[in-house]
XYZ file of C-alpha atoms in Angstrom:
713
model
C -23.966 -20.193 44.169
C -22.531 -20.527 40.653
C -21.877 -16.778 40.557
C -19.973 -16.943 43.873
C -17.972 -19.917 42.592
C -16.913 -18.146 39.399
C -16.158 -14.749 40.962
C -13.072 -15.567 43.014
C -10.759 -12.860 44.341
C -7.994 -13.903 41.941
C -10.270 -13.629 38.896
C -11.650 -10.272 40.035
C -8.125 -8.896 40.487
C -7.130 -10.278 37.077
C -10.190 -8.652 35.465
C -9.391 -5.321 37.147
C -5.792 -5.571 35.935
C -6.959 -6.198 32.355
C -9.314 -3.193 32.536
C -6.387 -1.094 33.782
C -4.275 -2.313 30.850
C -7.174 -1.402 28.555
C -7.167 2.147 29.983
C -3.384 2.378 29.701
C -3.392 1.314 26.037
C -6.156 3.830 25.297
C -4.121 6.594 26.989
C -0.947 5.614 25.138
C -2.714 5.759 21.771
C -4.582 9.011 22.437
C -1.724 10.836 24.151
C 0.051 10.792 20.777
C -2.965 12.323 18.984
C -1.591 15.879 19.123
C -3.674 16.915 16.119
C -6.852 15.897 17.982
C -5.841 18.012 20.973
C -5.121 21.076 18.817
C -8.396 20.532 16.939
C -10.251 20.180 20.246
C -8.799 23.463 21.559
C -9.600 25.282 18.301
C -13.170 24.009 18.314
C -13.795 24.992 21.935
C -12.317 28.463 21.408
C -14.239 29.026 18.164
C -17.483 27.837 19.788
C -16.939 30.244 22.695
C -16.154 33.177 20.382
C -19.182 32.331 18.253
C -21.534 32.246 21.255
C -20.187 35.602 22.449
C -20.729 37.113 18.986
C -17.071 38.050 18.521
C -16.605 36.172 15.252
C -18.679 34.777 12.397
C -16.215 33.654 9.706
C -14.105 30.645 10.642
C -11.471 31.583 8.052
C -10.913 34.786 10.029
C -10.647 32.739 13.208
C -7.971 30.506 11.621
C -5.968 33.569 10.513
C -6.211 35.010 14.026
C -5.215 31.667 15.564
C -2.146 31.422 13.304
C -1.257 35.021 14.096
C -1.414 34.275 17.828
C 0.584 31.038 17.382
C 3.104 31.700 14.569
C 5.373 28.797 15.567
C 2.846 26.093 14.658
C 1.763 27.127 11.165
C 4.159 24.671 9.467
C 3.585 21.952 12.062
C 2.191 18.787 10.520
C -0.067 18.158 13.514
C -1.527 21.660 13.230
C -2.182 21.265 9.509
C -4.082 18.057 10.215
C -5.989 19.748 13.075
C -6.857 22.723 10.838
C -8.254 20.329 8.223
C -10.401 18.597 10.849
C -11.593 21.955 12.174
C -12.517 23.260 8.707
C -14.374 20.040 7.865
C -16.288 20.193 11.157
C -17.375 23.813 10.703
C -18.364 23.249 7.069
C -20.303 20.118 8.066
C -22.311 21.936 10.763
C -22.874 25.140 8.750
C -24.059 23.321 5.620
C -25.612 20.282 7.307
C -29.109 20.438 5.816
C -27.916 21.751 2.455
C -25.480 18.829 2.103
C -28.183 16.282 2.990
C -30.569 17.869 0.477
C -27.856 17.682 -2.212
C -27.198 14.029 -1.381
C -30.929 13.233 -1.589
C -31.150 14.956 -4.991
C -28.138 12.957 -6.222
C -29.685 9.714 -4.977
C -32.916 10.473 -6.884
C -30.820 11.140 -9.980
C -28.973 7.847 -9.570
C -32.224 5.922 -8.997
C -33.541 7.166 -12.344
C -30.316 6.139 -14.077
C -30.609 3.002 -16.220
C -27.778 1.369 -14.279
C -29.779 1.515 -11.028
C -33.317 1.286 -12.462
C -33.657 -2.469 -11.978
C -33.907 -4.073 -8.561
C -30.549 -5.099 -7.175
C -28.049 -4.553 -4.403
C -26.974 -1.096 -5.639
C -30.558 0.191 -5.899
C -31.470 -1.242 -2.484
C -28.414 0.451 -0.976
C -29.445 3.787 -2.529
C -32.958 3.447 -1.063
C -31.616 2.547 2.391
C -29.136 5.442 2.364
C -31.941 7.784 1.247
C -34.135 6.678 4.171
C -31.288 7.100 6.664
C -30.481 10.583 5.344
C -34.127 11.603 5.666
C -34.135 10.452 9.301
C -30.958 12.465 9.988
C -32.251 15.643 8.281
C -33.802 17.169 11.409
C -30.863 16.542 13.762
C -29.911 19.672 15.707
C -26.139 19.629 15.089
C -23.767 22.027 16.868
C -20.096 22.990 17.198
C -19.520 21.213 20.523
C -16.359 19.103 20.758
C -16.651 15.505 19.603
C -13.032 14.424 20.049
C -13.615 12.194 23.081
C -16.357 10.259 21.254
C -14.327 10.044 18.043
C -11.350 8.641 19.952
C -13.629 5.968 21.452
C -15.047 5.169 18.007
C -11.513 4.632 16.639
C -10.300 2.548 19.598
C -10.517 -1.033 18.297
C -9.110 -3.079 21.198
C -12.020 -2.747 23.644
C -13.801 -5.921 22.462
C -10.635 -8.016 22.726
C -10.024 -6.987 26.340
C -13.660 -7.729 27.219
C -13.557 -11.208 25.657
C -10.282 -12.043 27.438
C -11.933 -11.177 30.783
C -14.991 -13.282 29.925
C -12.754 -16.162 28.865
C -11.072 -16.111 32.280
C -14.472 -16.495 33.988
C -15.651 -19.141 31.498
C -12.456 -21.131 32.017
C -13.151 -21.223 35.750
C -16.669 -22.627 35.378
C -15.592 -26.176 34.588
C -13.633 -28.202 37.109
C -10.260 -29.697 36.195
C -11.040 -32.861 38.138
C -13.003 -35.537 36.272
C -14.186 -36.978 39.588
C -15.693 -33.609 40.501
C -17.393 -33.472 37.109
C -18.929 -36.904 37.773
C -20.212 -35.769 41.187
C -21.726 -32.584 39.711
C -23.388 -34.446 36.832
C -24.923 -37.013 39.210
C -26.606 -34.295 41.350
C -30.385 -33.645 40.793
C -29.769 -30.222 39.243
C -26.324 -30.979 37.837
C -27.268 -31.029 34.201
C -29.725 -28.740 32.351
C -30.601 -26.640 35.419
C -26.892 -26.112 36.078
C -26.297 -25.102 32.458
C -29.177 -22.628 32.636
C -27.729 -21.117 35.815
C -24.305 -20.797 34.212
C -25.768 -19.092 31.143
C -27.544 -16.612 33.436
C -24.212 -16.067 35.242
C -22.591 -15.354 31.864
C -25.283 -12.756 31.155
C -24.684 -11.054 34.522
C -20.913 -11.090 33.966
C -21.308 -9.738 30.415
C -23.350 -6.795 31.702
C -20.880 -6.073 34.514
C -17.693 -6.396 32.435
C -18.984 -4.384 29.442
C -20.439 -1.566 31.542
C -17.282 -1.331 33.665
C -15.063 -1.307 30.559
C -17.120 1.325 28.738
C -17.392 3.469 31.854
C -13.626 3.289 32.370
C -12.787 4.186 28.744
C -15.458 6.933 28.567
C -14.214 8.573 31.769
C -10.609 8.260 30.579
C -11.423 9.807 27.200
C -13.278 12.708 28.848
C -10.328 13.198 31.204
C -7.694 13.099 28.439
C -9.522 15.675 26.275
C -11.283 17.550 29.127
C -14.597 17.442 27.261
C -17.026 17.077 30.183
C -19.252 19.895 28.945
C -19.943 18.204 25.586
C -21.302 14.849 26.789
C -24.912 15.959 26.230
C -24.224 17.417 22.783
C -25.736 15.912 19.645
C -23.702 12.862 18.563
C -24.821 13.524 14.973
C -22.601 16.619 14.948
C -19.729 14.339 13.903
C -19.596 13.773 10.149
C -18.238 10.254 10.670
C -21.106 8.888 12.765
C -24.177 11.073 12.120
C -25.934 8.334 10.125
C -25.629 5.862 13.032
C -26.248 8.355 15.836
C -30.075 7.878 15.846
C -30.420 11.497 16.958
C -29.067 10.722 20.434
C -26.805 12.743 22.669
C -23.196 11.566 22.877
C -23.636 9.952 26.291
C -26.880 8.342 25.059
C -25.083 6.876 22.041
C -22.316 5.468 24.256
C -24.927 3.809 26.514
C -26.718 2.348 23.477
C -23.436 1.019 22.089
C -22.597 -0.442 25.515
C -25.891 -2.380 25.661
C -25.410 -3.641 22.090
C -21.938 -4.760 23.132
C -23.489 -6.562 26.127
C -25.671 -8.555 23.714
C -22.836 -9.596 21.395
C -20.444 -10.238 24.325
C -23.048 -12.522 25.888
C -23.408 -14.300 22.523
C -19.649 -14.750 22.205
C -19.377 -15.934 25.829
C -22.126 -18.569 25.443
C -20.514 -19.696 22.183
C -17.084 -20.118 23.811
C -18.627 -21.823 26.854
C -20.489 -24.320 24.639
C -17.348 -25.077 22.598
C -15.220 -25.627 25.703
C -18.006 -27.823 27.152
C -17.869 -30.126 24.120
C -14.681 -31.680 25.466
C -13.908 -33.340 28.782
C -10.542 -31.585 28.773
C -11.201 -27.843 28.908
C -7.697 -27.073 27.573
C -8.580 -28.914 24.361
C -11.877 -27.020 24.252
C -10.115 -23.708 24.742
C -7.584 -24.480 21.996
C -10.379 -25.537 19.644
C -12.259 -22.274 20.384
C -9.160 -20.175 19.670
C -8.655 -21.999 16.345
C -12.301 -21.413 15.314
C -12.180 -17.713 16.170
C -8.751 -17.393 14.477
C -10.127 -18.863 11.243
C -13.074 -16.458 11.428
C -10.739 -13.475 11.878
C -8.618 -14.621 8.934
C -11.644 -15.021 6.669
C -12.948 -11.574 7.631
C -9.604 -10.022 6.609
C -9.131 -11.980 3.361
C -12.618 -11.733 1.843
C -13.328 -8.527 -0.091
C -16.467 -6.443 0.486
C -17.263 -6.966 -3.234
C -16.695 -10.731 -3.213
C -19.553 -13.129 -3.872
C -18.691 -14.619 -0.470
C -18.997 -11.242 1.288
C -21.770 -12.678 3.462
C -19.040 -14.554 5.383
C -17.278 -11.235 5.989
C -20.339 -9.676 7.615
C -22.087 -12.725 9.117
C -18.994 -13.480 11.134
C -18.203 -14.381 14.745
C -15.186 -12.057 14.710
C -17.528 -9.054 14.297
C -18.807 -9.756 17.809
C -15.505 -8.520 19.274
C -15.154 -5.496 16.973
C -16.561 -2.578 18.975
C -15.842 -0.068 16.167
C -18.680 -1.394 13.975
C -21.229 0.412 16.186
C -19.828 3.734 14.978
C -19.592 2.829 11.277
C -22.173 3.313 8.567
C -21.643 0.387 6.215
C -24.241 -1.484 4.156
C -23.979 -4.855 2.500
C -26.294 -7.298 0.793
C -27.199 -9.253 -2.295
C -29.760 -8.862 -5.067
C -32.900 -9.106 -2.941
C -31.934 -7.667 0.439
C -29.779 -4.986 2.039
C -28.625 -4.611 5.623
C -26.140 -2.599 7.625
C -23.328 -4.180 9.609
C -24.903 -3.365 12.969
C -28.195 -5.121 12.181
C -26.482 -8.236 10.827
C -24.113 -8.408 13.818
C -26.993 -8.238 16.316
C -28.880 -10.895 14.310
C -25.807 -13.156 14.259
C -25.465 -12.646 18.017
C -29.072 -13.713 18.671
C -28.707 -16.807 16.474
C -25.448 -17.745 18.235
C -27.101 -17.356 21.656
C -29.895 -19.731 20.612
C -27.649 -22.359 18.996
C -24.965 -22.202 21.695
C -27.573 -22.561 24.463
C -28.971 -25.651 22.716
C -25.413 -27.012 22.369
C -24.711 -26.399 26.069
C -27.934 -28.216 27.048
C -27.065 -31.096 24.706
C -23.567 -31.364 26.235
C -25.079 -31.501 29.726
C -26.996 -34.662 28.764
C -23.951 -36.624 27.629
C -22.859 -39.574 29.743
C -20.347 -38.905 32.483
C -18.460 -42.140 31.780
C -18.236 -42.449 28.048
C -15.783 -43.198 25.333
C -13.603 -40.332 24.236
C -14.822 -38.456 21.197
C -13.226 -38.621 17.744
C -11.270 -35.403 18.213
C -10.121 -36.389 21.712
C -8.960 -39.850 20.516
C -7.175 -38.278 17.559
C -5.482 -35.714 19.799
C -4.516 -38.486 22.232
C -2.764 -40.455 19.466
C -1.064 -37.313 18.155
C 0.084 -36.471 21.694
C 1.494 -39.970 22.207
C 3.459 -39.887 18.948
C 4.617 -36.350 19.632
C 5.946 -37.310 23.095
C 7.922 -40.186 21.562
C 9.497 -37.908 18.982
C 9.870 -35.026 21.438
C 11.953 -37.161 23.837
C 14.735 -37.132 21.211
C 14.625 -33.370 20.651
C 17.615 -31.222 21.690
C 17.470 -29.303 24.983
C 16.854 -26.032 23.152
C 13.615 -27.316 21.606
C 12.447 -28.779 24.931
C 13.069 -25.496 26.710
C 11.269 -23.657 23.912
C 8.286 -25.997 24.338
C 8.226 -25.300 28.070
C 8.325 -21.536 27.428
C 5.614 -21.432 24.764
C 3.225 -24.152 25.946
C 3.772 -24.977 29.619
C 4.138 -21.339 30.670
C 1.532 -20.210 28.092
C 3.835 -17.586 26.604
C 2.402 -18.490 23.200
C -0.841 -16.742 24.256
C 1.164 -13.631 25.216
C 2.990 -13.641 21.873
C -0.276 -14.108 19.935
C -1.832 -11.187 21.820
C 1.245 -9.086 21.059
C 1.026 -9.989 17.349
C -2.669 -8.992 17.250
C -1.974 -5.607 18.887
C 1.088 -4.769 16.757
C -0.358 -5.969 13.438
C -3.635 -4.072 13.904
C -1.988 -0.809 14.995
C -1.702 2.013 12.423
C 1.856 3.340 12.583
C 1.680 5.847 9.720
C -0.586 7.355 7.093
C 0.112 8.036 3.432
C 1.867 11.339 2.781
C -0.245 14.292 1.707
C 1.735 16.952 -0.145
C 0.633 20.572 -0.286
C 1.762 22.875 -3.103
C 5.045 23.859 -1.385
C 5.976 20.297 -0.419
C 5.097 18.964 -3.873
C 7.222 21.609 -5.609
C 10.170 21.033 -3.267
C 9.855 17.255 -3.823
C 10.121 17.758 -7.617
C 13.069 20.127 -7.087
C 14.957 17.496 -5.059
C 14.204 14.772 -7.600
C 15.523 16.895 -10.474
C 18.725 18.007 -8.686
C 19.661 14.948 -6.603
C 22.422 13.887 -9.045
C 24.261 17.245 -9.139
C 27.936 17.388 -8.207
C 29.326 19.560 -5.369
C 30.370 22.409 -7.680
C 26.961 22.355 -9.385
C 25.221 22.540 -6.009
C 27.258 25.643 -5.069
C 26.253 27.279 -8.364
C 22.628 26.268 -7.814
C 22.591 27.908 -4.375
C 23.911 31.165 -5.828
C 21.272 31.111 -8.593
C 18.469 30.489 -6.098
C 19.670 33.309 -3.808
C 19.813 35.739 -6.723
C 16.310 34.732 -7.829
C 15.015 35.135 -4.267
C 16.597 38.590 -3.896
C 15.077 39.674 -7.203
C 11.593 38.588 -6.091
C 12.138 40.249 -2.714
C 12.967 43.531 -4.419
C 9.865 43.317 -6.611
C 7.707 42.303 -3.601
C 5.780 39.936 -5.775
C 4.726 36.268 -5.720
C 4.964 35.467 -2.011
C 4.093 31.781 -2.584
C 7.050 31.370 -4.931
C 9.315 33.099 -2.401
C 8.290 30.583 0.280
C 9.155 27.725 -2.084
C 12.490 29.325 -2.985
C 13.303 29.798 0.686
C 12.795 26.068 1.312
C 14.939 25.167 -1.704
C 17.750 27.528 -0.600
C 17.749 26.039 2.897
C 18.004 22.487 1.524
C 20.870 23.279 -0.862
C 22.671 25.421 1.743
C 22.504 22.558 4.266
C 24.076 20.143 1.754
C 26.819 22.628 0.809
C 27.544 23.379 4.463
C 27.982 19.670 5.165
C 30.262 19.319 2.150
C 32.383 22.168 3.533
C 32.741 20.173 6.763
C 33.897 17.144 4.783
C 30.660 15.189 5.317
C 29.211 13.287 2.377
C 25.455 13.991 2.118
C 22.850 14.119 -0.666
C 20.077 16.490 -1.675
C 16.898 14.638 -0.683
C 13.243 15.311 -0.033
C 13.292 15.959 3.711
C 9.531 15.606 4.099
C 9.216 11.848 3.560
C 12.344 10.970 5.593
C 11.333 13.292 8.430
C 8.049 11.405 8.600
C 10.011 8.210 9.196
C 11.715 9.691 12.260
C 9.294 12.371 13.493
C 7.670 12.747 16.910
C 4.823 10.379 16.014
C 7.253 7.594 15.093
C 9.255 8.145 18.261
C 6.015 7.692 20.206
C 5.314 4.536 18.203
C 8.770 3.140 19.004
C 8.255 3.914 22.684
C 4.985 1.948 22.567
C 6.768 -0.984 20.893
C 9.508 -0.866 23.547
C 6.846 -0.917 26.248
C 5.157 -3.987 24.723
C 8.462 -5.810 24.126
C 9.660 -5.055 27.653
C 6.517 -6.489 29.261
C 6.709 -9.591 27.050
C 10.428 -10.143 27.711
C 10.028 -9.694 31.459
C 7.088 -12.123 31.529
C 9.384 -14.646 29.869
C 12.401 -14.077 32.105
C 10.497 -13.920 35.394
C 9.823 -17.642 35.027
C 13.455 -18.690 34.536
C 13.704 -19.815 38.171
C 10.368 -18.980 39.832
C 8.416 -21.279 37.482
C 10.742 -24.179 38.300
C 10.376 -23.303 41.977
C 6.580 -23.332 41.792
C 6.707 -26.702 40.005
C 8.814 -28.132 42.911
C 11.740 -29.164 40.690
C 14.257 -26.483 41.718
C 15.660 -28.531 44.625
C 16.162 -31.449 42.239
C 17.952 -29.225 39.726
C 20.348 -27.912 42.366
C 21.579 -31.452 43.076
C 22.643 -31.912 39.449
C 26.296 -31.910 38.464
C 25.807 -29.630 35.447
C 23.450 -27.163 37.136
C 25.533 -24.072 36.217
C 25.636 -25.154 32.601
C 21.865 -25.723 32.798
C 21.071 -22.209 34.065
C 23.472 -20.585 31.567
C 21.776 -22.506 28.769
C 18.348 -21.397 30.008
C 19.477 -17.755 30.085
C 20.866 -18.022 26.555
C 17.656 -19.639 25.266
C 15.566 -16.891 26.842
C 17.888 -14.281 25.303
C 17.430 -15.889 21.865
C 13.633 -15.885 22.255
C 13.668 -12.234 23.380
C 15.926 -11.309 20.467
C 13.715 -13.023 17.871
C 10.598 -11.460 19.402
C 12.027 -7.925 19.521
C 13.627 -8.147 16.065
C 10.369 -9.442 14.586
C 8.317 -6.605 16.090
C 10.737 -3.874 14.969
C 11.246 -5.353 11.487
C 7.474 -5.459 11.009
C 7.225 -1.878 12.271
C 9.861 -0.502 9.876
C 8.492 -2.539 6.968
C 4.980 -1.194 7.650
C 6.059 2.457 8.003
C 8.407 2.549 4.996
C 5.764 0.854 2.835
C 3.100 3.412 3.794
C 5.489 6.366 3.354
C 6.718 4.864 0.057
C 10.409 5.247 0.935
C 12.466 3.664 -1.848
C 16.083 4.539 -1.034
C 17.726 3.152 2.100
C 21.296 3.898 1.005
C 20.899 7.641 1.739
C 23.405 8.701 4.395
C 21.677 9.596 7.652
C 23.154 13.101 7.924
C 21.435 13.982 4.647
C 18.334 14.296 6.847
C 18.481 17.649 8.638
C 17.002 16.159 11.834
C 20.179 14.010 12.044
C 22.647 16.823 11.378
C 24.451 16.083 14.672
C 24.229 12.285 14.519
C 27.719 11.018 15.464
C 27.983 8.367 12.718
C 27.195 9.136 9.083
C 25.794 5.700 8.291
C 23.042 4.948 5.779
C 19.349 4.996 6.641
C 19.414 1.190 6.429
C 22.352 1.155 8.833
C 20.531 3.455 11.246
C 17.473 1.164 11.224
C 19.710 -1.847 11.958
C 21.460 0.036 14.792
C 18.062 1.055 16.182
C 16.842 -2.565 16.150
C 20.075 -3.839 17.743
C 19.871 -1.128 20.437
C 16.295 -2.149 21.215
C 17.294 -5.840 21.400
C 20.182 -5.099 23.785
C 17.992 -2.839 25.919
C 15.187 -5.399 26.104
C 17.566 -8.228 27.088
C 19.383 -6.135 29.690
C 16.194 -4.940 31.340
C 14.768 -8.469 31.165
C 17.754 -9.575 33.250
C 16.165 -7.662 36.144
C 13.200 -10.027 35.843
C 15.621 -12.964 35.775
C 17.210 -11.814 39.031
C 13.780 -11.251 40.627
C 12.649 -14.737 39.595
C 15.033 -16.212 42.183
C 13.546 -14.033 44.945
C 9.783 -14.186 44.341
C 7.184 -16.685 43.167
C 5.951 -16.821 39.583
C 2.570 -15.095 40.041
C 4.045 -12.166 41.961
C 6.684 -11.880 39.249
C 4.025 -11.720 36.527
C 2.245 -8.922 38.408
C 5.549 -7.069 38.842
C 6.273 -7.376 35.097
C 2.900 -5.948 34.128
C 3.501 -2.962 36.402
C 7.167 -2.429 35.425
C 6.168 0.374 33.065
C 3.969 2.195 35.572
C 6.025 5.418 35.179
C 5.510 5.228 31.415
C 1.753 4.813 31.916
C 1.654 7.864 34.208
C 3.688 9.869 31.667
C 1.239 8.925 28.907
C -1.691 10.107 31.011
C -0.102 13.558 30.986
C 2.709 13.809 33.592
C 5.402 14.756 31.042
C 8.143 15.264 33.640
C 8.416 11.475 34.015
C 9.297 10.883 30.346
C 13.058 10.412 30.735
C 12.626 8.269 33.852
C 10.827 5.555 31.888
C 12.478 2.699 30.016
C 11.194 3.825 26.577
C 12.229 7.401 27.445
C 15.750 6.283 28.338
C 16.127 4.361 25.069
C 14.843 7.412 23.171
C 17.381 9.577 25.017
C 20.299 7.386 23.904
C 19.089 7.478 20.285
C 21.720 10.177 19.520
C 19.307 12.464 17.640
C 21.074 15.563 18.930
C 24.588 14.115 19.063
C 26.345 12.083 21.729
C 26.981 13.137 25.318
C 28.931 11.819 28.316
C 25.660 11.125 30.155
C 24.433 8.929 27.301
C 27.678 6.927 27.335
C 27.425 6.534 31.122
C 23.853 5.272 30.827
C 24.841 2.703 28.174
C 27.864 1.440 30.109
C 25.955 1.398 33.410
C 22.990 -0.514 32.022
C 25.201 -3.102 30.281
C 27.250 -3.652 33.461
C 24.052 -3.972 35.517
C 22.767 -6.650 33.134
C 26.030 -8.612 33.300
C 26.194 -8.381 37.117
C 22.572 -9.462 37.595
C 22.951 -12.473 35.270
C 26.214 -13.497 36.973
C 24.470 -13.369 40.358
C 21.737 -15.663 39.016
C 24.374 -18.169 37.846
C 26.107 -18.043 41.254
C 22.868 -19.115 42.939
C 23.492 -22.553 41.419
């Protein structure tokens, strides 16, 4: 009966929607992994050629691949894919030799005076030695491991699962105190009821985790088309072979899923017990979020070498981190050593025991009792806050309604977690050519126009001399790059455009295809968040039965205009914050120091219509995103007058459905999506009449829709 009570149609549909969002986010992240797709194709082709006996040396295969695809040899994604491919082949070919070498090195370290005495370092060496010996006989192969690697790197699975479980947990306790009294007074309304609910949580944990893992596994296999490799040895991946336990890939995924069931059940019982501590489940939920938030903060702040590292590994937040099941990481102190997986499972079992005891203890408390210390304290704080809040300006009251009453604060917190944990860029890796060209640009960046013309002539003469001697091909490639850079600057100077000689590599990374994909993802997130905010402008008031009262007011038009302006301010702050964090994160990783460089100094922006600085371009990009977000959010504002709040929320979550389909692989839909449209009007290749028409049309549509909303009052 408890299971039927918890599993309502609304909660099931909400859980399905969250799983769909989980799949969509996975597709969005992995659709941008072009290097993985190239690596996957190379590995499959090499494996096929190897089985047919057509090739034995992978270096020869790479040369043949580059000969067949000459356009991709300088592509950054291909270079990364080639590195992955080479590492994979070397790992499989020299698997046993490498393990033997590692075991020899461990024996050498163990005999070293530094590791001779018992301690954490020696224990870690012994544990690693034992794990390597277990992995020695694994039958590794060249089958593709991309789909499993993408799952191992996807770190949002646990968060989606816990959100679904929290929805079910929240529905277990009645809002009505009278109903709670009736339930508690029944013969089985206390400990037996708690036991039944804990069993329900176990059933739900199994169902939610298995559905989520099945959905992501099937999606990953579909994205990379790796169905034939599911039974391959999971230890064939150099990243996870020490945690693979000699299983097939599908076997490892099933094992990880059942481990996740255990820790999800532990987390669910823990949250249920915390919420049950309070008569008001909203207070319990808030308290639970604070506890978990503190745990997450501690896990991030404490170093793996700190004396308090036990808190980092014996941590509730690890229960929602699904990536730990694919990591080989040991920790310990002087007299014991453990890996993260073992300690997480142990923490989960302890939490299940303690939380179950807490839930039973809470079931025995009196139904009519004095409020607890925390509840009395919160009651006094709430009373004082309401007195002060009554004197707040309208803006602050409306902000309170948006963040607290409509629970937008939860949406913003979720957005912050996703954006802050996402990796937007990686540190630059220079090869010999790029490093030499970088030094060349640094040494000649201060030259005048006449000196640059002379430099180009000198470089051309040197190149022609080398070409005649047919010697030093590597140096000729470098010279060719240098000539192109200087020629571009001189050509721009001839056109009267002020540009500088800069290292194109680092600035191209700031605006390359990967970053455009990242900005599209940010636009998608901001659009959903802004529409969720604006869809409640009128529909939320309507659902709260106060709209008729508002329409009788004398200043109703001023009221709705003020609401629209407040929502626009909130959207602006949200969007600006996300984009500022994004650019700060990327420029810090890429180590870009100069923002005063004029944008047309970057060859990718040769046709950009305005020769502003890089800083100016970033500001224009942020302002464009803010305007786009607010204009498209006005559609949600207009819809809020026509539909109820819940339907509006569902419509907002599905507003980017074309973008989701495009990310799955239907590329033709790219420029019909909101992020695609904003990318199109980014003026990378110059400015066109169509772009101007789109800008003017969208702005007019936003103004018209908002004016229609005002006229309704």
